[in-house]
Amino acid sequence: MAATLPIIDLQELQQSSSSSGKLREACEHWGCFRLINHGVPVSLMSEMKKVVGELFDLPIPVKRRNVDVLSGSGYIALSSMNPLYEAFGLYDIGSTAAVHEFCDQLGASPHHRETILKYAEATHGVAMTVAAKMAESSGVLASDGAGLFEDWACQFRINKYHFRPETVGSAGVQIHTDSGFLTVLQEDETVGGLEVMDPSDSGYIPVDPVPGTFLMNLGDLATVWSNGKLRNVKHRVECKEAAVRISIATFMLGPPRYTVVEPPAAFVDGGRPRLYRPISYEEFRVMRQITDKQAGEALELLQGPAQPLSTKFDVNSLPADVLAQIQDID
Ligand code: OGA
Ligand code: NI
């Protein structure tokens, strides 16, 4: 029988602690799960999908105005390297000013703006709530976890896959893990293609879209934060049919600028010493980019004695232009 993804009911999780074990198991074994009863109105999800579809129809020079502070996080045009994939990006949706700036860049109408603001607030809230529940279900004490994720940065990436008859069978996005802590993904409600790694046999299983729900993915930073307990799920997008596919991802990345990620006490003890050296999200992201280790292998570079700090990677040794980019993040 084909494996099926765990389903987590957020309302149930908030009302009783009985499903807490199910959440922990999903995060440790799968590194992903489908989230239902999350409180974001289906009407807002479908309106957002319509709005972003309209943004992709803007003239290319307007789309190019979506520039952003993180490298690769603004507009990504179709290219000969990647003729299927186009995207908008925004960092950080926790900042209302940044969301307004994104709307200004694209000359969004008042309706577009209102929808984007509402959606950003809603998915930001989902990420924060689920992250807090993940901490709780892993035994992170309230005193350790209170306000733990409050100021963590969240990035939007809005993806459009231009699948055509001749691209059926090819990859839309290669196998990767997400670099951050937790991803809230609104998949296209009709066009599938996303596949996640089945931990029991390392094969990939198709994730069929379920309208009105989110697919939640844990990324590399969740593994660092949990001292290796929570799984960073590998996934990819395959072109299965000749149709446009739009997905909207909210990535909860990590603690703000240069704050290093340290596992809470619940994840570290004598029998389970520290696996990774402390690192900030920005440093880790650049390290992934320059080493081109996009499928979780970058974590190996963080292994080694925590004290003194390993010198396997020294951010100051980066080329000046890369350094300038990460230092530009605000
Ligand atoms: C991503 C991703 C999946 C999708 O943007 O990291 O995995 O369905 N997207 O578009
Ligand atoms: Ni991804």
XYZ file of C-alpha atoms and ligand atoms in Angstrom:
341
model
C 0.000 0.000 0.000
C 1.331 3.435 -0.889
C 2.327 5.506 2.118
C 0.106 8.448 2.897
C 1.097 11.713 4.487
C 0.052 12.420 8.056
C -2.875 14.807 8.462
C -2.809 17.289 11.321
C -5.960 19.083 12.440
C -4.850 22.428 13.869
C -8.125 23.105 15.631
C -7.969 19.743 17.383
C -4.331 20.365 18.296
C -5.231 23.676 19.903
C -8.133 22.229 21.837
C -6.481 19.178 23.322
C -3.000 17.846 23.735
C -4.017 14.349 22.583
C -2.890 14.933 18.997
C 0.426 16.364 20.087
C 2.125 12.960 19.725
C 0.835 12.702 16.167
C 2.413 16.052 15.331
C 5.738 15.039 16.867
C 5.711 11.749 14.982
C 4.931 13.564 11.697
C 7.815 16.001 12.259
C 10.300 13.332 13.282
C 9.418 10.668 10.744
C 8.134 12.511 7.681
C 9.208 16.113 8.084
C 5.944 17.104 6.458
C 2.220 16.836 6.933
C -1.051 18.124 5.593
C -2.668 20.797 7.737
C -6.438 20.961 7.947
C -8.788 23.181 9.997
C -6.113 25.863 10.045
C -8.516 28.792 10.254
C -7.509 30.537 7.009
C -10.726 30.998 5.001
C -10.825 29.037 1.747
C -12.175 32.197 0.117
C -8.955 34.061 1.061
C -6.827 31.210 -0.300
C -8.617 31.211 -3.631
C -8.664 35.005 -3.869
C -4.914 35.089 -3.225
C -4.388 32.509 -5.966
C -6.401 34.694 -8.367
C -4.477 37.841 -7.360
C -1.063 36.255 -7.845
C -2.201 34.877 -11.211
C -2.941 38.476 -12.210
C 0.466 39.664 -10.938
C 2.144 37.100 -13.196
C 0.213 38.606 -16.126
C 1.862 42.021 -15.586
C 4.372 43.196 -18.227
C 7.885 41.867 -17.615
C 9.441 45.298 -16.835
C 6.883 45.758 -14.033
C 7.511 42.240 -12.667
C 11.225 42.981 -12.580
C 10.568 45.784 -10.095
C 10.055 43.095 -7.475
C 13.580 43.211 -6.096
C 14.433 42.068 -2.633
C 17.123 42.143 0.008
C 17.913 38.438 0.045
C 19.757 37.117 -2.964
C 17.373 35.243 -5.224
C 14.328 36.266 -3.244
C 12.831 38.813 -5.674
C 11.373 38.224 -9.133
C 12.803 35.271 -11.020
C 12.086 35.457 -14.743
C 11.767 32.523 -17.109
C 15.255 31.784 -18.415
C 17.018 29.393 -20.724
C 18.408 27.694 -17.590
C 14.925 27.276 -16.207
C 12.348 27.801 -18.957
C 9.470 26.466 -16.847
C 9.766 28.455 -13.690
C 8.906 32.017 -12.750
C 8.543 33.455 -9.244
C 7.927 36.504 -7.096
C 9.473 36.882 -3.673
C 9.132 38.957 -0.578
C 11.137 39.120 2.639
C 9.871 39.532 5.334
C 6.076 39.151 5.475
C 6.145 39.708 9.245
C 6.762 43.363 8.352
C 3.653 45.166 7.100
C 5.917 47.837 5.594
C 7.708 45.163 3.519
C 4.383 43.775 2.251
C 3.308 47.304 1.256
C 6.611 47.815 -0.515
C 6.096 44.606 -2.497
C 2.638 45.869 -3.519
C 4.083 49.287 -4.430
C 6.769 47.697 -6.589
C 4.138 45.875 -8.612
C 1.629 48.728 -8.690
C -0.942 46.503 -6.973
C -4.571 47.654 -7.007
C -6.257 48.351 -3.645
C -7.981 44.952 -3.891
C -4.711 43.151 -4.656
C -3.051 44.926 -1.749
C -5.807 44.077 0.687
C -5.777 40.412 -0.314
C -1.984 40.115 -0.111
C -1.893 41.820 3.320
C -4.642 39.574 4.684
C -3.069 36.438 3.278
C 0.403 37.324 4.581
C -0.979 37.914 8.052
C -2.952 34.662 7.949
C -0.128 32.368 6.786
C 2.343 34.104 9.097
C -0.064 33.272 11.933
C -0.328 29.635 10.803
C 3.473 29.296 10.724
C 3.840 30.802 14.206
C 1.048 28.678 15.709
C 2.303 25.436 14.207
C 5.907 26.204 15.205
C 4.825 26.766 18.812
C 2.928 23.454 18.751
C 5.972 21.703 17.317
C 8.050 23.021 20.208
C 5.432 21.981 22.741
C 5.023 18.513 21.276
C 8.789 17.989 21.436
C 8.816 18.794 25.147
C 10.354 22.245 24.842
C 9.387 23.861 28.132
C 7.182 26.920 28.049
C 9.971 28.846 29.755
C 12.312 27.780 26.960
C 9.792 28.233 24.211
C 7.819 31.321 25.235
C 7.958 33.818 22.418
C 10.609 31.616 20.880
C 9.554 32.206 17.281
C 7.966 35.622 17.635
C 10.502 37.633 15.653
C 11.550 34.888 13.225
C 11.631 36.065 9.638
C 9.119 34.782 7.060
C 9.540 34.894 3.315
C 6.967 34.588 0.555
C 7.715 32.829 -2.682
C 5.021 32.673 -5.297
C 5.790 30.093 -7.952
C 4.439 29.749 -11.471
C 5.317 26.639 -13.434
C 4.783 26.949 -17.182
C 4.261 23.277 -17.931
C 3.913 22.476 -21.633
C 3.371 19.245 -23.592
C 7.088 18.983 -24.358
C 8.047 19.385 -20.676
C 5.906 16.530 -19.372
C 8.237 14.126 -17.560
C 10.845 16.749 -16.729
C 11.562 18.437 -13.430
C 9.922 21.709 -12.397
C 12.089 21.935 -9.281
C 14.953 19.559 -8.507
C 15.168 17.533 -5.317
C 15.823 19.878 -2.422
C 15.080 20.583 1.190
C 13.816 23.996 2.227
C 16.555 25.913 4.003
C 14.414 27.449 6.738
C 12.454 26.102 9.678
C 8.917 25.536 8.400
C 7.086 26.063 5.101
C 3.367 26.683 4.683
C 2.609 25.675 1.106
C -0.594 26.412 -0.754
C -0.387 24.069 -3.702
C -2.188 24.584 -6.953
C -5.617 23.155 -6.249
C -5.866 21.276 -9.528
C -2.396 20.755 -11.031
C -0.255 18.350 -8.991
C 3.420 17.540 -9.391
C 4.839 17.900 -5.897
C 6.546 14.787 -4.578
C 8.014 14.172 -1.121
C 10.481 11.556 0.030
C 8.938 8.550 1.698
C 11.220 7.961 4.707
C 10.564 4.218 4.735
C 12.145 3.512 1.341
C 13.614 6.869 0.211
C 11.387 6.819 -2.858
C 9.285 9.816 -3.874
C 5.556 9.806 -3.495
C 3.189 12.180 -5.284
C 1.343 14.615 -3.056
C -2.075 15.156 -4.527
C -3.454 18.639 -3.941
C -6.227 18.947 -1.376
C -7.954 22.320 -1.843
C -8.395 24.408 1.289
C -5.457 22.773 3.118
C -1.754 23.576 3.460
C 1.184 21.257 3.025
C 3.676 21.873 5.819
C 7.361 21.095 5.208
C 10.171 21.153 7.739
C 13.459 22.512 6.431
C 17.145 22.296 7.341
C 16.838 24.827 10.126
C 14.279 22.636 11.932
C 16.884 19.878 11.964
C 19.550 22.224 13.342
C 17.166 23.683 15.932
C 16.087 20.226 17.132
C 19.619 18.835 17.271
C 18.808 16.375 14.515
C 15.449 15.151 15.873
C 13.118 16.738 13.331
C 13.367 15.741 9.703
C 14.078 18.117 6.818
C 11.947 16.545 4.110
C 13.361 16.179 0.616
C 10.916 17.103 -2.113
C 10.686 18.055 -5.777
C 8.188 19.206 -8.378
C 7.655 17.117 -11.495
C 5.836 18.200 -14.617
C 2.974 15.727 -14.996
C 0.698 17.600 -17.355
C 0.713 20.551 -19.750
C -0.926 23.162 -17.549
C 0.045 26.233 -15.573
C 0.673 25.445 -11.916
C 0.777 28.172 -9.273
C 1.866 27.568 -5.696
C 2.309 30.015 -2.830
C 4.908 29.289 -0.183
C 5.362 31.044 3.149
C 8.763 30.112 4.519
C 9.334 30.668 8.214
C 13.090 30.955 8.000
C 14.769 31.475 11.330
C 15.689 33.964 14.018
C 16.406 37.509 12.876
C 19.648 38.752 11.472
C 22.790 37.087 12.794
C 21.067 35.485 15.770
C 22.455 31.988 16.029
C 20.180 28.975 16.301
C 20.712 26.977 19.459
C 18.732 23.836 20.257
C 16.491 24.163 23.321
C 17.530 22.013 26.307
C 14.856 19.398 25.477
C 16.928 18.284 22.489
C 20.327 18.069 24.148
C 21.510 15.845 26.954
C 24.343 13.515 27.850
C 23.035 10.792 25.557
C 22.443 13.266 22.769
C 25.282 15.741 22.527
C 25.171 18.775 20.262
C 25.363 17.720 16.622
C 25.716 21.089 14.929
C 27.649 24.201 15.671
C 25.568 27.327 16.288
C 24.871 29.243 13.091
C 22.578 32.067 12.025
C 20.022 31.489 9.300
C 21.616 34.028 6.941
C 25.015 32.443 7.272
C 23.542 29.010 6.679
C 21.613 30.172 3.601
C 24.710 31.640 1.990
C 26.671 28.534 2.857
C 24.059 26.402 1.090
C 24.142 28.667 -1.944
C 27.880 28.810 -2.392
C 28.450 25.116 -1.740
C 25.376 24.255 -3.844
C 24.219 21.751 -1.236
C 20.486 22.191 -1.614
C 19.188 18.848 -0.380
C 20.194 18.821 3.255
C 23.883 17.959 2.756
C 24.876 21.428 3.996
C 24.103 20.222 7.517
C 27.203 18.035 7.386
C 29.300 21.190 7.211
C 27.970 22.160 10.627
C 29.020 18.963 12.309
C 31.992 18.836 14.579
C 32.806 20.018 18.055
C 30.603 22.873 19.193
C 33.384 24.334 21.329
C 35.551 25.867 20.111
C 33.545 26.924 17.086
C 34.419 24.876 14.054
C 36.203 26.832 11.364
C 34.910 24.629 8.564
C 32.965 27.632 7.364
C 33.899 31.198 8.089
C 31.453 33.790 6.837
C 34.241 36.358 6.607
C 35.996 34.255 4.002
C 33.125 34.800 1.564
C 33.687 36.787 -1.626
C 33.027 40.488 -1.062
C 29.883 40.609 -3.224
C 28.268 37.700 -1.380
C 29.208 39.221 1.949
C 27.729 42.550 0.874
C 24.470 40.801 0.050
C 24.071 39.138 3.422
C 25.107 42.295 5.186
C 22.369 44.137 3.337
C 19.659 42.080 4.987
C 17.581 44.123 7.357
C 9.660 25.453 -2.865
C 8.860 24.258 -3.208
C 6.850 23.350 -4.101
C 5.727 23.722 -4.978
O 9.301 26.551 -3.350
O 10.627 25.305 -2.097
O 9.238 23.187 -2.824
O 4.751 23.000 -4.953
N 7.725 24.431 -3.872
O 5.811 24.711 -5.690
Ni 10.679 23.423 -1.324
